[in-house]
Amino acid sequence: MKKILAAAAMSTMGAVSAGAEGIEIRPNGATPSVIGKTPDNFTGHTVITPLFPPNDTTRANAGLVTFAPGARTTWHTHPAGQLLFITSGQGWVQEEGKERRTVNAGDVVWFAAGVKHWHGATATSPMAHIAMTYVVDGKNVDWLEPVSDEQYR
Ligand code: MN
């Protein structure tokens, strides 16, 4: 009996001490979605669902962003880069000074640190992506000017 209790105590201790490096599940709906802020951060209709905050290992936050047709971010940069996983629809991404590029569900996009860019839906299709945005000195984005209709089309 004594041995079993000791094992149970160790098991409990193990569960407690493993908390920081164990499994953490954030259930769907755990974080309220918000409407993207216009005109400072977005043009058009966007919905942002925070998914997971940064931690010491990833140093990135994860969020789901859904863009209505015509909706896009403003021009912006990321101090430590950003990964996009296109989860549905078709969208456009553009680096300043380069051609706009089309992305589709299943595509993965990396924006290097400091690269000025925007991302959004196409003019005729919605698009959703999960963004993993890396944080440095407590910051993960610098928002710039809106993408004009002339630049977008
Ligand atoms: Mn970005």
XYZ file of N, CA, C and O and ligand atoms in Angstrom:
613
model
N 0.839 -1.212 0.000
C 0.000 0.000 0.000
C 0.869 1.255 0.000
O 0.628 2.199 -0.744
N 1.862 1.227 0.835
C 2.749 2.390 0.932
C 3.404 2.684 -0.430
O 3.512 3.823 -0.864
N 3.790 1.602 -1.099
C 4.446 1.724 -2.401
C 3.500 2.359 -3.433
O 3.891 3.205 -4.224
N 2.208 1.913 -3.385
C 1.218 2.440 -4.339
C 0.995 3.933 -4.107
O 0.945 4.729 -5.042
N 0.888 4.322 -2.827
C 0.688 5.744 -2.505
C 1.869 6.577 -2.992
O 1.692 7.664 -3.534
N 3.055 6.045 -2.786
C 4.249 6.763 -3.218
C 4.240 6.934 -4.737
O 4.546 8.014 -5.256
N 3.821 5.869 -5.432
C 3.765 5.940 -6.891
C 2.717 6.964 -7.326
O 2.937 7.753 -8.244
N 1.573 6.976 -6.643
C 0.512 7.932 -6.971
C 0.994 9.359 -6.742
O 0.743 10.247 -7.552
N 1.692 9.557 -5.647
C 2.208 10.893 -5.345
C 3.208 11.335 -6.413
O 3.164 12.472 -6.894
N 4.060 10.420 -6.805
C 5.035 10.756 -7.841
C 4.343 11.080 -9.155
O 4.717 12.003 -9.858
N 3.300 10.281 -9.441
C 2.552 10.496 -10.676
C 1.915 11.881 -10.684
O 1.968 12.604 -11.661
N 1.335 12.251 -9.525
C 0.715 13.571 -9.412
C 1.760 14.665 -9.574
O 1.572 15.635 -10.306
N 2.883 14.470 -8.890
C 3.954 15.464 -9.000
C 4.419 15.590 -10.454
O 4.647 16.680 -10.941
N 4.503 14.435 -11.077
C 4.922 14.447 -12.474
C 3.972 15.256 -13.326
O 4.393 16.078 -14.135
N 2.666 15.047 -13.095
C 1.658 15.764 -13.888
C 1.774 17.270 -13.654
O 1.663 18.058 -14.580
N 2.029 17.633 -12.396
C 2.122 19.058 -12.073
C 3.370 19.661 -12.704
O 3.305 20.676 -13.383
N 4.491 18.984 -12.531
C 5.736 19.577 -13.015
C 5.810 19.564 -14.539
O 6.515 20.352 -15.130
N 5.032 18.654 -15.173
C 5.066 18.581 -16.629
C 4.158 19.625 -17.274
O 4.121 19.740 -18.482
N 3.441 20.396 -16.435
C 2.445 21.321 -16.984
C 2.991 22.238 -18.063
O 2.404 22.375 -19.125
N 4.142 22.830 -17.800
C 4.675 23.812 -18.738
C 5.116 23.183 -20.059
O 5.114 23.832 -21.085
N 5.484 21.898 -20.013
C 5.955 21.291 -21.253
C 5.036 20.150 -21.695
O 5.404 19.345 -22.530
N 3.842 20.074 -21.089
C 2.887 19.030 -21.450
C 2.027 19.454 -22.603
O 2.433 20.242 -23.439
N 0.839 18.920 -22.635
C -0.112 19.235 -23.702
C -1.091 20.280 -23.201
O -1.659 20.135 -22.124
N -1.253 21.339 -23.969
C -2.262 22.352 -23.645
C -3.221 22.460 -24.815
O -2.797 22.718 -25.947
N -4.486 22.247 -24.545
C -5.496 22.349 -25.601
C -6.324 23.604 -25.370
O -6.864 23.802 -24.282
N -6.374 24.444 -26.372
C -7.270 25.599 -26.323
C -8.482 25.264 -27.170
O -8.392 25.244 -28.402
N -9.623 24.990 -26.559
C -10.785 24.547 -27.339
C -11.252 25.623 -28.314
O -11.108 26.819 -28.046
N -11.794 25.180 -29.426
C -12.412 26.081 -30.391
C -13.409 26.971 -29.654
O -14.232 26.474 -28.881
N -13.315 28.261 -29.847
C -14.224 29.196 -29.184
C -13.685 29.732 -27.869
O -14.326 30.563 -27.235
N -12.501 29.278 -27.442
C -11.941 29.716 -26.160
C -11.578 31.194 -26.174
O -11.571 31.843 -25.130
N -11.264 31.723 -27.351
C -10.903 33.133 -27.441
C -11.872 33.837 -28.387
O -12.091 33.373 -29.510
N -12.494 34.915 -27.949
C -13.484 35.605 -28.782
C -12.870 36.155 -30.064
O -11.751 36.670 -30.045
N -13.590 36.040 -31.163
C -13.168 36.641 -32.425
C -13.481 38.124 -32.406
O -14.409 38.567 -31.730
N -12.681 38.870 -33.148
C -12.902 40.317 -33.243
C -12.908 40.727 -34.714
O -12.336 40.044 -35.571
N -13.546 41.863 -35.000
C -13.526 42.421 -36.348
C -12.197 43.156 -36.538
O -11.768 43.891 -35.651
N -11.545 42.931 -37.685
C -10.275 43.598 -37.963
C -10.440 45.109 -37.969
O -11.428 45.633 -38.470
N -9.446 45.788 -37.411
C -9.521 47.243 -37.243
C -9.222 47.960 -38.561
O -8.127 47.832 -39.116
N -10.211 48.732 -39.034
C -10.021 49.559 -40.230
C -10.046 51.025 -39.817
O -10.760 51.379 -38.878
N -9.321 51.910 -40.516
C -8.431 51.597 -41.642
C -6.987 51.327 -41.207
O -6.120 51.138 -42.045
N -6.740 51.294 -39.887
C -5.354 51.213 -39.402
C -4.655 49.908 -39.791
O -3.485 49.907 -40.161
N -5.387 48.781 -39.674
C -4.753 47.482 -39.897
C -5.275 46.757 -41.134
O -4.562 45.948 -41.723
N -6.543 47.011 -41.481
C -7.177 46.271 -42.576
C -8.055 47.189 -43.415
O -8.509 48.231 -42.950
N -8.309 46.747 -44.652
C -9.317 47.348 -45.525
C -10.365 46.272 -45.766
O -10.010 45.109 -46.001
N -11.646 46.626 -45.710
C -12.699 45.647 -45.948
C -13.025 44.855 -44.701
O -12.625 45.202 -43.587
N -13.748 43.750 -44.910
C -14.279 42.986 -43.779
C -13.366 41.811 -43.432
O -13.154 40.921 -44.248
N -12.872 41.832 -42.209
C -12.021 40.730 -41.738
C -12.459 40.323 -40.340
O -12.985 41.140 -39.576
N -12.267 39.054 -40.025
C -12.546 38.529 -38.685
C -11.275 37.845 -38.187
O -10.678 37.031 -38.906
N -10.864 38.198 -36.988
C -9.629 37.657 -36.414
C -9.972 36.826 -35.183
O -10.657 37.303 -34.277
N -9.498 35.595 -35.169
C -9.678 34.721 -34.013
C -8.305 34.386 -33.443
O -7.537 33.649 -34.067
N -7.977 34.951 -32.280
C -6.701 34.585 -31.651
C -6.718 33.090 -31.318
O -7.716 32.572 -30.817
N -5.631 32.391 -31.614
C -5.590 30.946 -31.376
C -4.647 30.561 -30.249
O -4.987 29.725 -29.420
N -3.459 31.136 -30.233
C -2.478 30.712 -29.224
C -1.437 31.810 -29.034
O -0.943 32.371 -30.013
N -1.127 32.124 -27.775
C -0.137 33.173 -27.513
C 1.289 32.654 -27.664
O 1.509 31.439 -27.713
N 2.248 33.551 -27.724
C 3.652 33.118 -27.801
C 4.058 32.398 -26.525
O 3.472 32.612 -25.473
N 5.053 31.532 -26.616
C 5.697 31.001 -25.411
C 7.209 30.992 -25.639
O 7.680 31.396 -26.708
N 7.945 30.525 -24.661
C 9.406 30.606 -24.752
C 9.962 29.792 -25.913
O 11.045 30.087 -26.428
N 9.238 28.754 -26.321
C 9.732 27.897 -27.388
C 9.434 28.476 -28.763
O 10.326 28.598 -29.604
N 8.173 28.855 -29.005
C 7.821 29.300 -30.366
C 8.033 30.801 -30.546
O 8.270 31.252 -31.655
N 7.885 31.559 -29.471
C 7.966 33.022 -29.574
C 7.138 33.567 -30.726
O 7.512 34.521 -31.392
N 6.001 32.900 -30.998
C 5.100 33.366 -32.060
C 3.676 33.267 -31.557
O 3.344 32.359 -30.803
N 2.839 34.211 -31.980
C 1.422 34.020 -31.700
C 0.754 33.484 -32.956
O 1.241 33.674 -34.068
N -0.340 32.762 -32.756
C -1.071 32.166 -33.866
C -2.485 32.709 -33.876
O -3.125 32.833 -32.824
N -2.964 33.057 -35.072
C -4.314 33.566 -35.197
C -4.903 33.202 -36.538
O -4.183 33.040 -37.529
N -6.216 33.029 -36.550
C -6.951 32.754 -37.787
C -7.556 34.061 -38.280
O -8.227 34.759 -37.513
N -7.294 34.399 -39.541
C -7.849 35.623 -40.112
C -8.668 35.248 -41.346
O -8.173 34.539 -42.229
N -9.918 35.704 -41.379
C -10.803 35.453 -42.516
C -11.069 36.776 -43.222
O -11.461 37.753 -42.580
N -10.828 36.795 -44.538
C -10.994 38.003 -45.352
C -12.173 37.821 -46.296
O -12.229 36.821 -47.031
N -13.106 38.777 -46.330
C -14.143 38.808 -47.357
C -13.493 39.194 -48.685
O -12.383 39.750 -48.698
N -14.137 38.896 -49.824
C -13.579 39.347 -51.107
C -13.238 40.838 -51.049
O -14.033 41.636 -50.545
N -12.065 41.197 -51.539
C -11.633 42.593 -51.543
C -10.941 43.036 -50.267
O -10.322 44.101 -50.235
N -11.028 42.251 -49.212
C -10.421 42.652 -47.937
C -8.939 42.297 -47.923
O -8.516 41.289 -48.491
N -8.145 43.122 -47.283
C -6.693 42.887 -47.190
C -6.135 43.648 -45.989
O -6.769 44.560 -45.463
N -4.909 43.256 -45.624
C -4.201 43.999 -44.588
C -3.765 45.340 -45.167
O -3.809 45.545 -46.386
N -3.309 46.237 -44.313
C -2.548 47.390 -44.803
C -1.136 46.886 -45.119
O -0.777 45.746 -44.815
N -0.334 47.735 -45.741
C 1.088 47.418 -45.868
C 1.660 47.288 -44.458
O 1.265 48.035 -43.549
N 2.573 46.352 -44.257
C 3.164 46.189 -42.932
C 4.450 45.379 -43.022
O 4.754 44.795 -44.070
N 5.178 45.368 -41.912
C 6.385 44.534 -41.786
C 6.290 43.758 -40.470
O 5.546 44.144 -39.562
N 7.050 42.659 -40.396
C 7.143 41.890 -39.149
C 8.609 41.887 -38.696
O 9.486 41.505 -39.484
N 8.865 42.287 -37.464
C 10.262 42.385 -37.020
C 10.982 41.038 -36.964
O 12.215 41.007 -37.012
N 10.222 39.930 -36.868
C 10.866 38.608 -36.802
C 10.223 37.617 -37.773
O 10.354 36.411 -37.622
N 9.496 38.128 -38.776
C 8.941 37.256 -39.809
C 7.565 36.696 -39.467
O 7.079 36.839 -38.341
N 6.969 36.064 -40.471
C 5.605 35.534 -40.319
C 5.396 34.361 -41.264
O 5.818 34.387 -42.420
N 4.710 33.341 -40.761
C 4.279 32.206 -41.580
C 2.779 32.279 -41.770
O 2.043 32.504 -40.800
N 2.317 32.095 -43.000
C 0.879 31.992 -43.259
C 0.561 30.604 -43.778
O 1.226 30.117 -44.706
N -0.459 29.996 -43.215
C -1.001 28.740 -43.726
C -2.363 29.076 -44.321
O -3.298 29.417 -43.581
N -2.471 29.028 -45.642
C -3.742 29.373 -46.282
C -4.693 28.201 -46.072
O -4.422 27.084 -46.544
N -5.782 28.449 -45.345
C -6.670 27.341 -44.953
C -7.902 27.224 -45.825
O -8.508 26.155 -45.876
N -8.312 28.307 -46.482
C -9.438 28.204 -47.409
C -9.412 29.359 -48.390
O -8.820 30.404 -48.135
N -10.059 29.131 -49.532
C -10.231 30.187 -50.515
C -8.979 30.478 -51.323
O -8.053 29.664 -51.413
N -8.993 31.681 -51.912
C -7.894 32.131 -52.755
C -7.557 33.566 -52.377
O -8.467 34.383 -52.167
N -6.265 33.863 -52.292
C -5.863 35.196 -51.868
C -4.711 35.733 -52.684
O -4.190 35.073 -53.596
N -4.337 36.951 -52.340
C -3.197 37.616 -52.956
C -2.209 38.021 -51.867
O -2.608 38.431 -50.766
N -0.924 37.926 -52.182
C 0.134 38.442 -51.312
C 1.069 39.265 -52.193
O 1.242 38.968 -53.379
N 1.660 40.283 -51.614
C 2.570 41.113 -52.402
C 3.670 41.689 -51.524
O 3.407 42.178 -50.425
N 4.886 41.604 -52.040
C 6.027 42.294 -51.441
C 6.216 43.603 -52.178
O 6.086 43.655 -53.409
N 6.529 44.649 -51.468
C 6.694 45.965 -52.097
C 7.714 45.888 -53.235
O 8.796 45.310 -53.084
N 7.336 46.457 -54.389
C 8.236 46.501 -55.533
C 8.211 45.244 -56.380
O 8.942 45.148 -57.373
N 7.396 44.252 -56.005
C 7.313 43.009 -56.765
C 5.875 42.739 -57.188
O 4.944 43.396 -56.727
N 5.729 41.761 -58.085
C 4.402 41.402 -58.580
C 3.546 40.797 -57.461
O 4.055 40.066 -56.613
N 2.269 41.089 -57.524
C 1.309 40.433 -56.641
C 1.256 38.946 -56.980
O 1.369 38.566 -58.155
N 1.107 38.070 -56.004
C 1.078 36.630 -56.239
C -0.195 36.016 -55.664
O -0.707 36.482 -54.649
N -0.683 34.980 -56.349
C -1.911 34.310 -55.925
C -1.571 33.117 -55.032
O -0.636 32.366 -55.320
N -2.325 32.970 -53.944
C -2.151 31.821 -53.046
C -3.497 31.120 -52.869
O -4.554 31.749 -52.944
N -3.419 29.820 -52.655
C -4.624 28.989 -52.538
C -4.575 28.150 -51.273
O -3.489 27.928 -50.701
N -5.741 27.666 -50.859
C -5.819 26.786 -49.689
C -4.769 25.696 -49.783
O -4.597 25.073 -50.837
N -4.036 25.474 -48.715
C -2.966 24.483 -48.679
C -1.583 25.088 -48.863
O -0.584 24.454 -48.529
N -1.512 26.301 -49.409
C -0.216 26.956 -49.589
C 0.302 27.476 -48.241
O -0.478 27.840 -47.358
N 1.607 27.521 -48.113
C 2.264 28.077 -46.935
C 3.193 29.194 -47.409
O 3.919 29.026 -48.400
N 3.168 30.319 -46.728
C 3.900 31.510 -47.166
C 4.772 32.009 -46.019
O 4.295 32.110 -44.882
N 6.020 32.309 -46.307
C 6.928 32.904 -45.307
C 7.281 34.323 -45.715
O 7.695 34.570 -46.849
N 7.107 35.251 -44.806
C 7.542 36.636 -45.003
C 8.741 36.861 -44.085
O 8.617 36.761 -42.858
N 9.867 37.172 -44.682
C 11.085 37.380 -43.888
C 10.979 38.667 -43.074
O 10.201 39.576 -43.407
N 11.766 38.753 -42.032
C 11.768 39.919 -41.154
C 12.030 41.188 -41.953
O 12.913 41.226 -42.813
N 11.218 42.212 -41.688
C 11.444 43.522 -42.269
C 10.934 43.720 -43.684
O 11.013 44.838 -44.210
N 10.415 42.671 -44.308
C 9.927 42.784 -45.694
C 8.552 43.454 -45.702
O 7.613 42.960 -45.070
N 8.442 44.563 -46.419
C 7.165 45.284 -46.488
C 6.223 44.531 -47.428
O 6.603 44.232 -48.567
N 5.004 44.237 -46.963
C 4.087 43.384 -47.726
C 2.644 43.591 -47.267
O 2.381 44.279 -46.273
N 1.742 42.956 -48.009
C 0.347 42.833 -47.547
C -0.166 41.460 -47.964
O 0.420 40.798 -48.816
N -1.283 41.040 -47.339
C -1.956 39.809 -47.727
C -3.454 39.982 -47.576
O -3.915 40.759 -46.741
N -4.214 39.264 -48.407
C -5.661 39.385 -48.327
C -6.351 38.466 -49.294
O -5.725 37.610 -49.939
N -7.675 38.637 -49.368
C -8.482 37.884 -50.318
C -8.238 38.428 -51.727
O -7.671 39.509 -51.891
N -8.670 37.678 -52.736
C -8.724 38.270 -54.067
C -9.969 39.163 -54.135
O -10.769 39.211 -53.189
N -10.146 39.845 -55.252
C -11.299 40.740 -55.401
C -12.608 39.957 -55.464
O -13.675 40.515 -55.196
N -12.529 38.660 -55.793
C -13.760 37.897 -56.025
C -13.897 36.653 -55.150
O -14.901 35.950 -55.243
N -12.896 36.365 -54.327
C -12.954 35.154 -53.495
C -12.600 35.490 -52.053
O -11.712 36.308 -51.808
N -13.265 34.865 -51.092
C -12.792 35.004 -49.716
C -11.517 34.198 -49.523
O -11.173 33.347 -50.350
N -10.809 34.485 -48.449
C -9.584 33.731 -48.122
C -9.447 33.708 -46.605
O -9.785 34.682 -45.929
N -8.971 32.579 -46.088
C -8.657 32.501 -44.662
C -7.256 31.944 -44.499
O -6.828 31.087 -45.282
N -6.528 32.471 -43.527
C -5.216 31.914 -43.212
C -5.003 31.889 -41.714
O -5.566 32.682 -40.967
N -4.186 30.937 -41.299
C -3.645 30.951 -39.945
C -2.286 31.626 -40.040
O -1.456 31.248 -40.875
N -2.094 32.639 -39.233
C -0.831 33.372 -39.221
C -0.063 33.028 -37.953
O -0.617 33.079 -36.853
N 1.196 32.651 -38.130
C 2.112 32.517 -36.991
C 3.106 33.649 -37.106
O 3.914 33.689 -38.038
N 3.024 34.577 -36.170
C 3.797 35.808 -36.270
C 4.772 35.876 -35.101
O 4.371 35.857 -33.940
N 6.042 35.971 -35.431
C 7.107 35.863 -34.437
C 7.315 37.195 -33.726
O 7.250 38.259 -34.343
N 7.533 37.107 -32.441
C 7.580 38.276 -31.569
C 9.029 38.567 -31.180
O 9.783 37.649 -30.850
N 9.404 39.828 -31.265
C 10.712 40.250 -30.757
C 10.509 41.550 -29.974
O 9.799 42.444 -30.436
N 11.075 41.609 -28.772
C 10.893 42.768 -27.891
C 9.416 43.115 -27.716
O 9.033 44.292 -27.736
N 8.583 42.092 -27.595
C 7.162 42.296 -27.327
C 6.351 42.758 -28.516
O 5.176 43.107 -28.374
N 6.932 42.764 -29.712
C 6.232 43.283 -30.887
C 6.311 42.279 -32.029
O 7.314 41.594 -32.197
N 5.222 42.189 -32.835
C 5.278 41.256 -33.968
C 4.867 41.889 -35.302
O 4.909 41.230 -36.335
N 4.474 43.165 -35.276
C 4.072 43.814 -36.531
C 4.244 45.326 -36.414
O 4.096 45.899 -35.340
N 4.570 45.938 -37.549
C 4.540 47.393 -37.678
C 3.598 47.719 -38.820
O 3.906 47.442 -39.985
N 2.442 48.281 -38.489
C 1.440 48.610 -39.508
C 1.824 49.889 -40.244
O 2.272 50.862 -39.634
N 1.599 49.894 -41.560
C 1.924 51.058 -42.389
C 0.649 51.536 -43.094
O -0.446 51.346 -42.571
N 0.792 52.146 -44.283
C -0.357 52.758 -44.943
C -1.255 51.689 -45.597
O -0.802 50.602 -45.915
N -2.541 52.041 -45.825
C -3.436 51.094 -46.500
C -2.964 50.769 -47.918
O -2.251 51.565 -48.547
N -3.372 49.600 -48.398
C -3.154 49.216 -49.794
C -4.276 49.876 -50.605
O -5.448 49.549 -50.407
N -3.916 50.809 -51.468
C -4.940 51.547 -52.234
C -5.627 50.600 -53.220
O -5.102 49.539 -53.552
N -6.802 51.015 -53.710
C -7.502 50.196 -54.702
C -6.642 50.013 -55.948
O -6.652 48.952 -56.559
N -5.870 51.049 -56.326
C -5.002 50.951 -57.502
C -3.907 49.908 -57.280
O -3.596 49.130 -58.169
N -3.327 49.909 -56.087
C -2.292 48.911 -55.771
C -2.881 47.511 -55.681
O -2.253 46.530 -56.083
N -4.097 47.421 -55.171
C -4.716 46.115 -54.927
C -5.107 45.420 -56.220
O -4.882 44.239 -56.378
N -5.669 46.180 -57.187
C -6.227 45.556 -58.388
C -5.217 45.283 -59.473
O -4.108 45.353 -59.419
Mn 2.041 39.899 -42.683
